[in-house]
């Protein structure tokens, strides 16, 4: 007997077919191999030319705890979480109650009906679709491990029928995935077909929530930010990478190492044109980066907040001795160990001023994986041009989730900006080399590399030094160097990436955001506009702020600053480092650990604007 | 750290090496350490060793942490690049510097506080990677720069200036190095240039991590009766178990050895160490017996010195990593960047 696929409430919705605009969420148990099945599902939709964004919500655990995977299908290409769930694939009995509760009214819930669902959980505004996955897999497959894996593949098969996916695309993906083990393709396809046939037989397929082919993803890729950043490091010409493993930054070094093995290791001799060092801790990792930079290599370290905390002493050393260093802070939830597998923008203040004494650092804030690639390259150029540490602050959401983004481009004419480095010829010509002389007036002095020329020899020290590079405890000489560093930071403001501004004349209110909040903010602005609320938008891409940031704030009556931290850290930075009126800045803060979504911004902004109107 | 340069006084008769440099060309700024500090004697030994080895000064990188000992790189080889880093972190700087450029000579100067307390982790891991460098600990049993607190190398019962004995087990740099993979481990005394200079030379020629632990008395805070790191105590209890003579690559052997007691070791660059056993039952090629010997003799109060362990075949960090011979910092950018076409092609895997 065919189970009615559509409840009464859902039937009412059927008028409005949800074509290429819905969210499917999959609730799994960590360590059961669901990731590959879920990837198969999202890639199938992507390959059908339909924009998606996919996010993992996983515990700080290797096996056994609940994990969720959320795929947003969005014909408009919105990448943020949507805040609703149209189809829930509930594969974890432990979380049934929460998963059932989370489905939006009119939505669907697919579960394993090998065991009965607790009647008390049923909702009459949600359609329950039961498939006896475990039972079928037990009958069909021999080993326990294969049964568990094929259960996942089987629900993908059911979704092919329910969401009207192209089964040929699924098969093509499996063939690519198992190119090295082709025997696995028919096995997986058997499970796909089992799910597909069961759904076709028992439900009205497809559901009103469904996919239809589009053609807007052919110049797009699906990549996570850590992969993009690792790739950027290779393209930037980095040769030394030092790191200590920490979620969510680990995959950045894995990516760099992997790409370098492919492109910079001689397949015959095994010789490497790079050196990755797994350090004993972050204190050491940053020391290695500084040592390598001092010696003229492009060097970097990926880490997360706890690592930056440990690196602080050396960061000040690099600032004061004026040595380049590139640090990736893939931010996670703090303070302390916090929630290692959740996202936040909590390290903004720490990175801007890391280390004791008067220190200030260049920070870049990529908004997505695409920008992770380009800003990685930029970070090396800036670090060498400005002879100072440069931080790239991405976060777990950007770093570990696969985002859809335009294919990355490379200009073969690019040459690294190595900054003012005197080579042997230049050193030969000068009378005497002094390390900290500001000849050009931009605060940036020429440096020399060890071993290049006898005249370049110089003693780098983190202790007080004068402009000649000699030790000093003299207040005036010391202050002269410190003041020049301020001048250098002003130069930095003019060479870092400019803010991205979307504005129209006559609009009085605006939003400022940075990093991974961008996608949710842009979607929110579209929705606010539909409701008649027009706001301008500025996305900060770097610290120190360029003049455009202050001018933008000054040109607006009220400015909402959207951040993913508790303390409005960017508001603090704007207040400290620009002359803007603090009262204009209204922080909108989202910091529970899940990525920001548009509705949060829409609700907060409209509430504020309405309150002001009514006041 | 002062950087007062010494008045240049050229003596026409001064001996020149094959680079046309005199020993003065290997000197540095004027020392600001206390008169009589052991560290200054080590500086003098370094100057002599570098001069005699005929190393072009600008091809040497001097690295240090923080402490009186770590100040000394300012007092030798002023024509070399130097980096005075932060407390206990010189090994990581050396590791990165060496990763970037494998063909400079790296000499690190540290103290017992710098290496055995705050920097114990980095010290151990640089040895574990067999980083190619000469690593000197100027060991005085105290923190000189912070005014005489016991360091982790202070022996049990050794008394402070105020007469208070140390109660904690010492961390012995030599035993630690033998255990952690140091491939050249030696101990010497700042007061014995005869022993020290050849050990410095051999340590520099050794391809891998060469630890040289040098007892270097602190005259201001740890040179009194009751201290086991004083000049007197060290002299009285100094036990040399091996003596190393160093012969650079192209040099004739002029010293005569009676066969049997001398063991020649040829290093990667062609130089040789002639190792003379003084204690017949000591074997510097065997980790465990060397450790056991040192431990048991130290328990008797002896300061066991000489080239104590050596393995010239252990692969260094670059050999393990399989790094190309041309230093990474000198790689042409075209070798490092795969270019636009490769980027396009590799993105097929991300669809
Ligand atoms: C992070 C940090 N903590 C503490 C100090 C203070 N400090 C400077 S030198 C030193 C001890 C040095 O002892 P050692 O390495 O034995 O050198 P010595 O002066 O005895 O030659 C200490 C604790 C510091 N510079 N940095
Ligand atoms: S305090 Fe001790 S270690 Fe420091 S310079 Fe004086 S004698 Fe040397
Ligand atoms: Mg000491």
mmCIF file of C-alpha atoms in Angstrom, chain A residues 294 317 321 323 433 435-436 448 450 456-466 468-471, chain B residues 1-3 28-29 60-66 69-85 107 109:
data_model
loop_
_atom_site.group_PDB
_atom_site.id
_atom_site.type_symbol
_atom_site.label_atom_id
_atom_site.label_comp_id
_atom_site.label_asym_id
_atom_site.label_seq_id
_atom_site.Cartn_x
_atom_site.Cartn_y
_atom_site.Cartn_z
ATOM 1 C CA UNK A 294 64.645 36.028 8.517
ATOM 2 C CA UNK A 317 59.449 39.922 18.418
ATOM 3 C CA UNK A 321 62.558 43.248 14.643
ATOM 4 C CA UNK A 323 60.416 40.272 10.103
ATOM 5 C CA UNK A 433 74.329 48.997 5.837
ATOM 6 C CA UNK A 435 68.991 48.083 9.200
ATOM 7 C CA UNK A 436 66.432 50.558 10.484
ATOM 8 C CA UNK A 448 69.543 42.148 4.162
ATOM 9 C CA UNK A 450 72.117 36.283 6.050
ATOM 10 C CA UNK A 456 74.839 42.965 4.901
ATOM 11 C CA UNK A 457 75.774 41.337 8.198
ATOM 12 C CA UNK A 458 73.504 42.558 10.952
ATOM 13 C CA UNK A 459 72.472 41.538 14.443
ATOM 14 C CA UNK A 460 68.711 41.151 14.790
ATOM 15 C CA UNK A 461 67.540 41.782 18.328
ATOM 16 C CA UNK A 462 64.223 42.091 20.097
ATOM 17 C CA UNK A 463 65.828 44.322 22.691
ATOM 18 C CA UNK A 464 65.863 48.133 22.377
ATOM 19 C CA UNK A 465 67.628 49.262 19.227
ATOM 20 C CA UNK A 466 68.235 52.491 17.391
ATOM 21 C CA UNK A 468 71.325 51.891 13.030
ATOM 22 C CA UNK A 469 70.316 48.559 14.469
ATOM 23 C CA UNK A 470 72.551 48.895 17.506
ATOM 24 C CA UNK A 471 71.475 48.141 21.078
ATOM 25 C CA UNK B 1 73.282 44.212 25.518
ATOM 26 C CA UNK B 2 75.936 46.668 24.568
ATOM 27 C CA UNK B 3 77.247 47.024 21.099
ATOM 28 C CA UNK B 28 82.759 41.119 17.931
ATOM 29 C CA UNK B 29 81.649 44.008 20.105
ATOM 30 C CA UNK B 60 77.831 32.029 9.631
ATOM 31 C CA UNK B 61 74.525 32.602 11.383
ATOM 32 C CA UNK B 62 74.715 33.144 15.140
ATOM 33 C CA UNK B 63 71.546 32.512 17.079
ATOM 34 C CA UNK B 64 70.656 32.788 20.727
ATOM 35 C CA UNK B 65 67.898 33.052 23.306
ATOM 36 C CA UNK B 66 67.981 35.279 26.386
ATOM 37 C CA UNK B 69 75.132 33.484 27.745
ATOM 38 C CA UNK B 70 72.716 34.409 24.993
ATOM 39 C CA UNK B 71 74.243 37.873 24.825
ATOM 40 C CA UNK B 72 77.589 36.517 23.709
ATOM 41 C CA UNK B 73 76.880 36.292 19.951
ATOM 42 C CA UNK B 74 77.295 40.067 19.994
ATOM 43 C CA UNK B 75 80.885 39.567 21.172
ATOM 44 C CA UNK B 76 82.218 37.402 18.353
ATOM 45 C CA UNK B 77 81.991 37.438 14.565
ATOM 46 C CA UNK B 78 80.600 40.933 14.145
ATOM 47 C CA UNK B 79 80.801 40.297 10.408
ATOM 48 C CA UNK B 80 78.201 37.528 10.708
ATOM 49 C CA UNK B 81 74.450 37.702 10.754
ATOM 50 C CA UNK B 82 72.990 37.164 14.188
ATOM 51 C CA UNK B 83 69.611 36.798 15.775
ATOM 52 C CA UNK B 84 69.026 37.227 19.454
ATOM 53 C CA UNK B 85 65.554 35.734 19.879
ATOM 54 C CA UNK B 107 75.875 28.230 15.718
ATOM 55 C CA UNK B 109 74.452 29.898 22.009
#
